[in-house]
PDB file of C-alpha atoms in Angstrom:
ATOM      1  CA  UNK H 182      85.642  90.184 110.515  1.00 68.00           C
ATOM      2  CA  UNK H 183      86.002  92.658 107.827  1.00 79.00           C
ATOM      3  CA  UNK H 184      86.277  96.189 108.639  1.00 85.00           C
ATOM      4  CA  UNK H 185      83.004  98.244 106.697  1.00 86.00           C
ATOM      5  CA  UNK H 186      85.325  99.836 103.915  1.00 87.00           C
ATOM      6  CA  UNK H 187      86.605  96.710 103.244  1.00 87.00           C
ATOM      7  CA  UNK H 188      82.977  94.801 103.291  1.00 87.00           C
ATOM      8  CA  UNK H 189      82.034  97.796 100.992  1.00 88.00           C
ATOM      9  CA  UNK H 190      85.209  97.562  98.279  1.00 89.00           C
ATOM     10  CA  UNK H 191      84.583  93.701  98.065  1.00 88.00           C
ATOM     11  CA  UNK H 192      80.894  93.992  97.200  1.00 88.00           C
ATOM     12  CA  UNK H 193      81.395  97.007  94.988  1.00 89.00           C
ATOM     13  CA  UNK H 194      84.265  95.063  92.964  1.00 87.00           C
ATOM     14  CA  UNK H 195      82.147  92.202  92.883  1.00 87.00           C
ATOM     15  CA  UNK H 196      78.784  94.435  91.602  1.00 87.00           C
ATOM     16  CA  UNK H 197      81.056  95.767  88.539  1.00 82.00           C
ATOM     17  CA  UNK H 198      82.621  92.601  87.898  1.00 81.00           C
ATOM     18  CA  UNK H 199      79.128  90.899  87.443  1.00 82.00           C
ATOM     19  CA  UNK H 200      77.879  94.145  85.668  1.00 78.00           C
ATOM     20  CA  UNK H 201      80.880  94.356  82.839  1.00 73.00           C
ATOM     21  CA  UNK H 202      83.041  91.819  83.491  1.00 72.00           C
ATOM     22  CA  UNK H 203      85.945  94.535  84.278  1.00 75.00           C
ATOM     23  CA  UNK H 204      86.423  95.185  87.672  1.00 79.00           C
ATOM     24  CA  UNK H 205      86.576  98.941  88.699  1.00 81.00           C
ATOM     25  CA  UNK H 206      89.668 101.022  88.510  1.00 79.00           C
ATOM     26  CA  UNK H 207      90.854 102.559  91.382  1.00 78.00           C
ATOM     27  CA  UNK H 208      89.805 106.280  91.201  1.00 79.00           C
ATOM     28  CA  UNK H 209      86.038 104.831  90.932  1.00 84.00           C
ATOM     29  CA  UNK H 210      86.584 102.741  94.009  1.00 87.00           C
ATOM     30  CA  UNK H 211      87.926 105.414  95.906  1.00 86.00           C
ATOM     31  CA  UNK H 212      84.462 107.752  94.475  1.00 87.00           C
ATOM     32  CA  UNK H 213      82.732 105.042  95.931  1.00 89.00           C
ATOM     33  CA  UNK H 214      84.105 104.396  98.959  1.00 89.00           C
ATOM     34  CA  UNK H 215      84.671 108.254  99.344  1.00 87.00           C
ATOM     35  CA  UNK H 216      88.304 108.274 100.254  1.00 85.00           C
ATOM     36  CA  UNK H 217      90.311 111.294 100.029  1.00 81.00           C
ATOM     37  CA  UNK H 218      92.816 109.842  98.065  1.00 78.00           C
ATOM     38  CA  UNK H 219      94.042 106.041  96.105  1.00 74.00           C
ATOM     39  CA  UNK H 220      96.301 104.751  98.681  1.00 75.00           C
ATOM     40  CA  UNK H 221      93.232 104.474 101.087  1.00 80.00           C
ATOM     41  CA  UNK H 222      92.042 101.863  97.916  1.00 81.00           C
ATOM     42  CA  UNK H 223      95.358 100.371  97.767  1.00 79.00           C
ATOM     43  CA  UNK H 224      95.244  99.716 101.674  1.00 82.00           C
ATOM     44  CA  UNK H 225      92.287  98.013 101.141  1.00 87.00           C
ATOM     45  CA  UNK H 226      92.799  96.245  98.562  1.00 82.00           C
ATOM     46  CA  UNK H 227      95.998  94.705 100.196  1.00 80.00           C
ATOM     47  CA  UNK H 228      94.105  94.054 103.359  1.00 84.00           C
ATOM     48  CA  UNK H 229      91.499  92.098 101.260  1.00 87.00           C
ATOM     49  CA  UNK H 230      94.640  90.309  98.883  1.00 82.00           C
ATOM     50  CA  UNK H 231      96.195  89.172 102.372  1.00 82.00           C
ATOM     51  CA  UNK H 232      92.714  87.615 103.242  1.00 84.00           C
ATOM     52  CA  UNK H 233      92.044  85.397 100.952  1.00 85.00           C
ATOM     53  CA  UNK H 234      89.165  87.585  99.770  1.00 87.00           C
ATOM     54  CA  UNK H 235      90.480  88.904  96.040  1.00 85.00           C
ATOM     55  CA  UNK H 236      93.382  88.064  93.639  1.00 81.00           C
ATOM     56  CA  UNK H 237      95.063  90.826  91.314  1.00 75.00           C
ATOM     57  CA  UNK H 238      95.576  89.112  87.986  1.00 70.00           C
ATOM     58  CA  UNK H 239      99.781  89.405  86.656  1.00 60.00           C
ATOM     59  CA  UNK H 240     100.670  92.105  84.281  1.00 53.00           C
ATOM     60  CA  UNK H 241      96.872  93.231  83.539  1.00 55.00           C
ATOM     61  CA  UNK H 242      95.500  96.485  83.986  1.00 52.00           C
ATOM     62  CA  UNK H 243      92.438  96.743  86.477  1.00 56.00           C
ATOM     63  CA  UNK H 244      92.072  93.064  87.057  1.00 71.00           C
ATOM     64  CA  UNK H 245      90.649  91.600  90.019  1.00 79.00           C
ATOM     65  CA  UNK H 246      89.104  88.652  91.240  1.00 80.00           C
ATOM     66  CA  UNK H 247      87.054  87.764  94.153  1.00 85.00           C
ATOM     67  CA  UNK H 248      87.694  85.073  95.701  1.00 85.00           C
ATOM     68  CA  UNK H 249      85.325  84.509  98.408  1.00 83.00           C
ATOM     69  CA  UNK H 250      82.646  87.229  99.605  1.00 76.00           C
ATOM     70  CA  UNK H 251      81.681  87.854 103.224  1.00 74.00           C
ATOM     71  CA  UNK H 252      78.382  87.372 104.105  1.00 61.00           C
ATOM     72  CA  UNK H 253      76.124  90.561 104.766  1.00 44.00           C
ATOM     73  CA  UNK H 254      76.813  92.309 107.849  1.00 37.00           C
ATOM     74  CA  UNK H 255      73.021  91.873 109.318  1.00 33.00           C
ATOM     75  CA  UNK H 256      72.830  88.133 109.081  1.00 34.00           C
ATOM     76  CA  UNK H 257      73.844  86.048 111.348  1.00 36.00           C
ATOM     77  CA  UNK H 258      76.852  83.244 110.366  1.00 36.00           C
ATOM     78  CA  UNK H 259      76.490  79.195 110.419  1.00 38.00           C
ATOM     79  CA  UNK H 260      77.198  77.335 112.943  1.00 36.00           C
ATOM     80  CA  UNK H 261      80.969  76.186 111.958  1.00 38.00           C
ATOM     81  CA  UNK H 262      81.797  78.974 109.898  1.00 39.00           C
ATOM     82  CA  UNK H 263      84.064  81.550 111.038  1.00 40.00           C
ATOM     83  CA  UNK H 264      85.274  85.055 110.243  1.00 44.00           C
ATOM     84  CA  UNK H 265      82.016  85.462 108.121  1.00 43.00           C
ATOM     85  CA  UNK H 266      82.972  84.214 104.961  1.00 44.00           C
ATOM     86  CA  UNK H 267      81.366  82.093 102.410  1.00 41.00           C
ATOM     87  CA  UNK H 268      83.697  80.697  99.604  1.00 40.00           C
ATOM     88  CA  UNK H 269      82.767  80.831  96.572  1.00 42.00           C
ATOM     89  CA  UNK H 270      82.436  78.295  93.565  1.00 44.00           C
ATOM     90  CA  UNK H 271      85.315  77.635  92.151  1.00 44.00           C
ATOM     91  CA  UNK H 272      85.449  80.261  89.358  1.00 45.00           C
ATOM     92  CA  UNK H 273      85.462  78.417  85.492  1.00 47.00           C
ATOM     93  CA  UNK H 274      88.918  78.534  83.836  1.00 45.00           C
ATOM     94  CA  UNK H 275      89.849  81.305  82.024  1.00 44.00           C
ATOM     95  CA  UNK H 276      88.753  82.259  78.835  1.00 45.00           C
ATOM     96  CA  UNK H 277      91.661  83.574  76.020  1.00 45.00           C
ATOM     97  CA  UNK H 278      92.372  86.958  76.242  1.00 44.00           C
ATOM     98  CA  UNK H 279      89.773  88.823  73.505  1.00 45.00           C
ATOM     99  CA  UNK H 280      91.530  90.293  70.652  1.00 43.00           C
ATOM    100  CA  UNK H 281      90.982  93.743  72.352  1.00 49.00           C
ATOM    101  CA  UNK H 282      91.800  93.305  76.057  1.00 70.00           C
ATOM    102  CA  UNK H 283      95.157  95.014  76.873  1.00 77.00           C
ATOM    103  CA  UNK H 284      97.830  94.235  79.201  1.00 80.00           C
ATOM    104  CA  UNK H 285     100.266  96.199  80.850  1.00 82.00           C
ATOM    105  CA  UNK H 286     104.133  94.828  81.069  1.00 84.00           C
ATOM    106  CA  UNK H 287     106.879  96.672  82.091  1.00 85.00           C
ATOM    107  CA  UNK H 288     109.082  99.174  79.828  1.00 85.00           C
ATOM    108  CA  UNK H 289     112.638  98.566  80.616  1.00 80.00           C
ATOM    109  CA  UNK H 290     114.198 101.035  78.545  1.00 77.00           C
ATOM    110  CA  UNK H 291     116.260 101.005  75.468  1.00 78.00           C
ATOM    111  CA  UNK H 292     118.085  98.170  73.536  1.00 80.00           C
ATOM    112  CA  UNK H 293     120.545  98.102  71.137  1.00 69.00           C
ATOM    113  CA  UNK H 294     120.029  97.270  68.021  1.00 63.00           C
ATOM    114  CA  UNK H 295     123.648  98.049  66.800  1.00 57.00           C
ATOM    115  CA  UNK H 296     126.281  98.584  69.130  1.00 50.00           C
ATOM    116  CA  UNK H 297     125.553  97.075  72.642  1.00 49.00           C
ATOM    117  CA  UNK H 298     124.246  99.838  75.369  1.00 45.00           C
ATOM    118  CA  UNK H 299     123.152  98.940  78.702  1.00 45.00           C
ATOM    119  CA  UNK H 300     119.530  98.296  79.024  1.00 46.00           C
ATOM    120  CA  UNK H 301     118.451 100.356  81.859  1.00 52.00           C
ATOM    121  CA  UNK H 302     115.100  99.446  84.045  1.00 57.00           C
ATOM    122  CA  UNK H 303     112.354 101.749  84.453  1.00 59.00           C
ATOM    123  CA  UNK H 304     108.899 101.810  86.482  1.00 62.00           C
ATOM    124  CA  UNK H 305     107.150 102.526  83.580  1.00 78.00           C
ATOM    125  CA  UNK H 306     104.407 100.234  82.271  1.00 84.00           C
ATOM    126  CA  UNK H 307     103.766  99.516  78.384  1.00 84.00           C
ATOM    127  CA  UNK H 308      99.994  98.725  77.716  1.00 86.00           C
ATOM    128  CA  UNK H 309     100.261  95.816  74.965  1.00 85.00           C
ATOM    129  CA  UNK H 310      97.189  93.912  73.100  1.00 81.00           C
ATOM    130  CA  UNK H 311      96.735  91.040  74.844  1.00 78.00           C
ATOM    131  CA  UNK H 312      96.855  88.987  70.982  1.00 77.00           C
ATOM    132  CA  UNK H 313     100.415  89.908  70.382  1.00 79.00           C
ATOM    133  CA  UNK H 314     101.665  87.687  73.628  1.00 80.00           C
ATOM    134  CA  UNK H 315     101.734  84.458  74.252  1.00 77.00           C
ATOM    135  CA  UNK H 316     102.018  82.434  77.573  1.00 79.00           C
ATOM    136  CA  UNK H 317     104.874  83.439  80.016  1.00 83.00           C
ATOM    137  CA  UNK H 318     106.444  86.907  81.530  1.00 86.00           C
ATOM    138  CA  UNK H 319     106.948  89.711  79.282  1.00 88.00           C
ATOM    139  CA  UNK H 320     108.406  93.076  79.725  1.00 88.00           C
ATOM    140  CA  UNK H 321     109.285  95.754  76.874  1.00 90.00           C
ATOM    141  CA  UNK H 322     112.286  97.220  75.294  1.00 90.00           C
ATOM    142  CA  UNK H 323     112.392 100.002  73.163  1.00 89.00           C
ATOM    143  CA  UNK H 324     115.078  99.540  70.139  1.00 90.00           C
ATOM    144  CA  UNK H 325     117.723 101.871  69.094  1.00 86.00           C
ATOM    145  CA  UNK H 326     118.999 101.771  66.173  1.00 88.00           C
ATOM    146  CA  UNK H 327     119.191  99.683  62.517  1.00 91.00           C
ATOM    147  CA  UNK H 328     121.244  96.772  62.769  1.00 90.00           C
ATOM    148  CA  UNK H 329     118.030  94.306  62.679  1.00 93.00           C
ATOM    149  CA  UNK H 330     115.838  96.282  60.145  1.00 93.00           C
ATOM    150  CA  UNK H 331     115.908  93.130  57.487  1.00 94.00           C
ATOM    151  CA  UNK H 332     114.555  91.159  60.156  1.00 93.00           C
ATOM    152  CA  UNK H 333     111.557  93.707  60.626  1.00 93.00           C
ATOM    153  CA  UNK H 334     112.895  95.623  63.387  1.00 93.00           C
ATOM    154  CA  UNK H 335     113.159  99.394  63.354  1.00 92.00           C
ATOM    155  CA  UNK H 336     114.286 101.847  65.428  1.00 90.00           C
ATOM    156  CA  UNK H 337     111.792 103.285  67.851  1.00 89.00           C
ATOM    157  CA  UNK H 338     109.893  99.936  67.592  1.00 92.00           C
ATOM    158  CA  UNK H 339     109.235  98.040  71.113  1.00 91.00           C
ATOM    159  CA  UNK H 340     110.245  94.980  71.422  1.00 92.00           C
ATOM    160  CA  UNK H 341     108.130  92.756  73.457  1.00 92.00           C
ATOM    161  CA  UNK H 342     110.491  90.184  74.770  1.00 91.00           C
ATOM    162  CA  UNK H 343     108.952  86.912  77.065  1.00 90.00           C
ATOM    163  CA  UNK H 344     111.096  86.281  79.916  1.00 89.00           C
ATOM    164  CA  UNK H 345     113.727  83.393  79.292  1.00 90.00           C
ATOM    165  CA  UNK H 346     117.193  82.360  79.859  1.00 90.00           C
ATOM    166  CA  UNK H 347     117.078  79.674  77.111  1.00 90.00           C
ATOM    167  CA  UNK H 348     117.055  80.051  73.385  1.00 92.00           C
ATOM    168  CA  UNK H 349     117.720  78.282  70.439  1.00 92.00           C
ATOM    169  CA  UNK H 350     119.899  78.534  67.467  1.00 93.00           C
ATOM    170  CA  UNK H 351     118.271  81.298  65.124  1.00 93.00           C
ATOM    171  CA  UNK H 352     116.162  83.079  67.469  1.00 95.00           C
ATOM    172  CA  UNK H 353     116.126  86.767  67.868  1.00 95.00           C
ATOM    173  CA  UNK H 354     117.056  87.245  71.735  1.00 95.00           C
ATOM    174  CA  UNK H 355     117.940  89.671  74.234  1.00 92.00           C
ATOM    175  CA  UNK H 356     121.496  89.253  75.154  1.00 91.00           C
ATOM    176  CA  UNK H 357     123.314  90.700  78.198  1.00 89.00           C
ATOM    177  CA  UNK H 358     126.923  91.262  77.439  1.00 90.00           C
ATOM    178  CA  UNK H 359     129.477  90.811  80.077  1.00 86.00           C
ATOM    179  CA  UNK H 360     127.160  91.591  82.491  1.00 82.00           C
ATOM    180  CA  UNK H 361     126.774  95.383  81.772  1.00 76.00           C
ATOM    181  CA  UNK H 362     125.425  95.321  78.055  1.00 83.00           C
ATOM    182  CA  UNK H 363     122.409  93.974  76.474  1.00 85.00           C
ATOM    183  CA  UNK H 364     121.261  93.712  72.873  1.00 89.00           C
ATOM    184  CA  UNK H 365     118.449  92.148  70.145  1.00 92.00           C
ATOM    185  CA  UNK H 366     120.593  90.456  68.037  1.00 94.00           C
ATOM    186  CA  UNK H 367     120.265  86.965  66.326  1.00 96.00           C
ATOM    187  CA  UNK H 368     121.420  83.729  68.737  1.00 96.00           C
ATOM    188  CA  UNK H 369     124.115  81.367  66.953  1.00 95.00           C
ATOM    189  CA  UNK H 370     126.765  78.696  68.991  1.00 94.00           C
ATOM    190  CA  UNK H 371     129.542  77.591  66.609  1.00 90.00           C
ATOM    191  CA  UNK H 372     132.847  76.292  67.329  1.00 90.00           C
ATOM    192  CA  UNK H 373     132.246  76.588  71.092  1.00 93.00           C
ATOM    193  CA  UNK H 374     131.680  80.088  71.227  1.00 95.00           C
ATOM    194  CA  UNK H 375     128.254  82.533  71.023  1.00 95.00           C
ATOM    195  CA  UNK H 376     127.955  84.806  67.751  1.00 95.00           C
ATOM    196  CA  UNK H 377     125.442  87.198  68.010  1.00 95.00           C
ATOM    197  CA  UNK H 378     124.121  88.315  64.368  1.00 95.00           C
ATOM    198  CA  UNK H 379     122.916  91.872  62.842  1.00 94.00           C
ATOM    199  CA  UNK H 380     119.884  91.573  60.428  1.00 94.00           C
ATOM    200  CA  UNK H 381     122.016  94.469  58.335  1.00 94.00           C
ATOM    201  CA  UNK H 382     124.749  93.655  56.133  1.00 92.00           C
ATOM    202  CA  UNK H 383     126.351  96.556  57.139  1.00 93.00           C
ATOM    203  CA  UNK H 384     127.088  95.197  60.851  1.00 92.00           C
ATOM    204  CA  UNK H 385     129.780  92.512  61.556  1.00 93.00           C
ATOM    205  CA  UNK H 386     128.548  89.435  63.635  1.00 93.00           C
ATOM    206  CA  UNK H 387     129.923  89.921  67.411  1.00 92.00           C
ATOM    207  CA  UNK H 388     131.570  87.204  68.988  1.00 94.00           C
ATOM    208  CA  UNK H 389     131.745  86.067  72.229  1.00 95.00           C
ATOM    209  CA  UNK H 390     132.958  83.435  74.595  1.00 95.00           C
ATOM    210  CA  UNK H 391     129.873  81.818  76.574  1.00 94.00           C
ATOM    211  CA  UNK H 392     130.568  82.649  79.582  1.00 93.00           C
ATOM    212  CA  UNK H 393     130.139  86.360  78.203  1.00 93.00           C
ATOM    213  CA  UNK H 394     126.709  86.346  77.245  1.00 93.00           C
ATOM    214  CA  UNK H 395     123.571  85.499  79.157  1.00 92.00           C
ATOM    215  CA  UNK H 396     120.077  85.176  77.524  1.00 93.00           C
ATOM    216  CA  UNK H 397     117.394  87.275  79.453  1.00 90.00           C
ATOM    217  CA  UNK H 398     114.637  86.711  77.167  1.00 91.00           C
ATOM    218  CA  UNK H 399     113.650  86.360  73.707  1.00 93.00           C
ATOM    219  CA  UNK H 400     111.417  87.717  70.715  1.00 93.00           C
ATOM    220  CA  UNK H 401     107.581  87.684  71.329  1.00 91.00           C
ATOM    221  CA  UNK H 402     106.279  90.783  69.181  1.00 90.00           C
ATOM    222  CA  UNK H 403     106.384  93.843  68.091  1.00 91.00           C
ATOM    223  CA  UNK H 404     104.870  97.229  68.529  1.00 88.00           C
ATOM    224  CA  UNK H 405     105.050 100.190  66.636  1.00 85.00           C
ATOM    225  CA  UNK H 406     103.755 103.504  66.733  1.00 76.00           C
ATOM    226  CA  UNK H 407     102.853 105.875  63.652  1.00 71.00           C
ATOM    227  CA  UNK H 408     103.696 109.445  63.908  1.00 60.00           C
TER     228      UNK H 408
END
């Protein structure tokens, strides 16, 4: 059996969801629920998530889906059916991603886009039209500096990168450098070794054995803001 605040969340997520089609964020659940503060919502939400009762969609800002709904507290259940529940029909595949839904992926820092730095991981989250990604795991990088401006690429640009450790010949990838180093830099294999190229003809190719360089992802998009 579900505890009340739990019976309450599910029906109140399920209420918005048929309302707007966005499920609730979590300082309105917790208004509705009157919590004191969001990790009471969060408690609940895993309880639920452990369940079987709701689903948080990857990398997507206030996105839930129910699952399966329990039936109201005053009626009785059927003969067979336990804990309550009633599944629900299975929901109808998801639609693409409208031009104006946004996602959230995660910010990992800054990227060279000259000399190699380390790219160092962050908790922060990078809301992203949903129409500049494509299937697959993304996170964000934000460049530094101008070796790839004829390609497009500036500094201060973010460079939305999907999650990969495969590339081919020509692609713009994100390249970890002997382990402690990453940068945006062109992918090219000649001769038996990896040459990662500037898109400025005032940087040298860099050159590296293979075993030096590991691909953690390459080119989706780009974002940039205007000041």
């Amino acid at each position: 059996m579900l505890t009340r605040k739990q019976h309450e969340l599910i029906r109140f997520i399920q209420t918005r969801l048929e309302e707007s089609g966005v499920s609730p964020s979590f300082e309105e659940m917790k208004e509705a629920l009157d919590l004191k503060s969001k990790s009471g919502v969060h408690r609940l939400i895993s309880a639920l998530e452990e369940r079987g009762f709701i689903r948080r969609l990857p990398n997507r800002a206030r996105a839930l889906e129910v699952l399966k709904q329990p039936e109201d507290v005053t009626s009785k259940a059927p003969v067979g059916k336990a804990d309550n529940v009633v599944t629900l029909k299975r929901p109808e595949p998801a639609r693409p991603a409208p031009a104006n839904d946004v996602i959230e992926i995660p910010l990992h820092g800054r990227i060279a886009a000259g000399v190699p730095i380390e790219a160092m991981e962050t908790a922060a989250m990078l809301p992203v039209p949903a129409a500049l990604l494509g299937a697959g795991e993304h996170y964000a990088l934000e460049v530094s500096g101008d070796s790839m401006i004829e390609a497009g690429i500036f500094d201060g640009d973010y460079a939305l990168i999907r999650r990969t450790d495969t590339a081919r010949d020509g692609e713009i990838v994100v390249a970890l450098v002997r382990g402690e180093e990453a940068t945006l830099k062109y992918l090219r294999r000649e001769n038996g070794r990896v040459r990662l190229d500037p898109a400025n003809a005032a940087y040298e190719p860099q050159i590296y054995e293979p075993r030096e360089v590991v691909v953690q992802g390459k080119l989706a998009g780009l974002l940039r803001r205007y000041h």
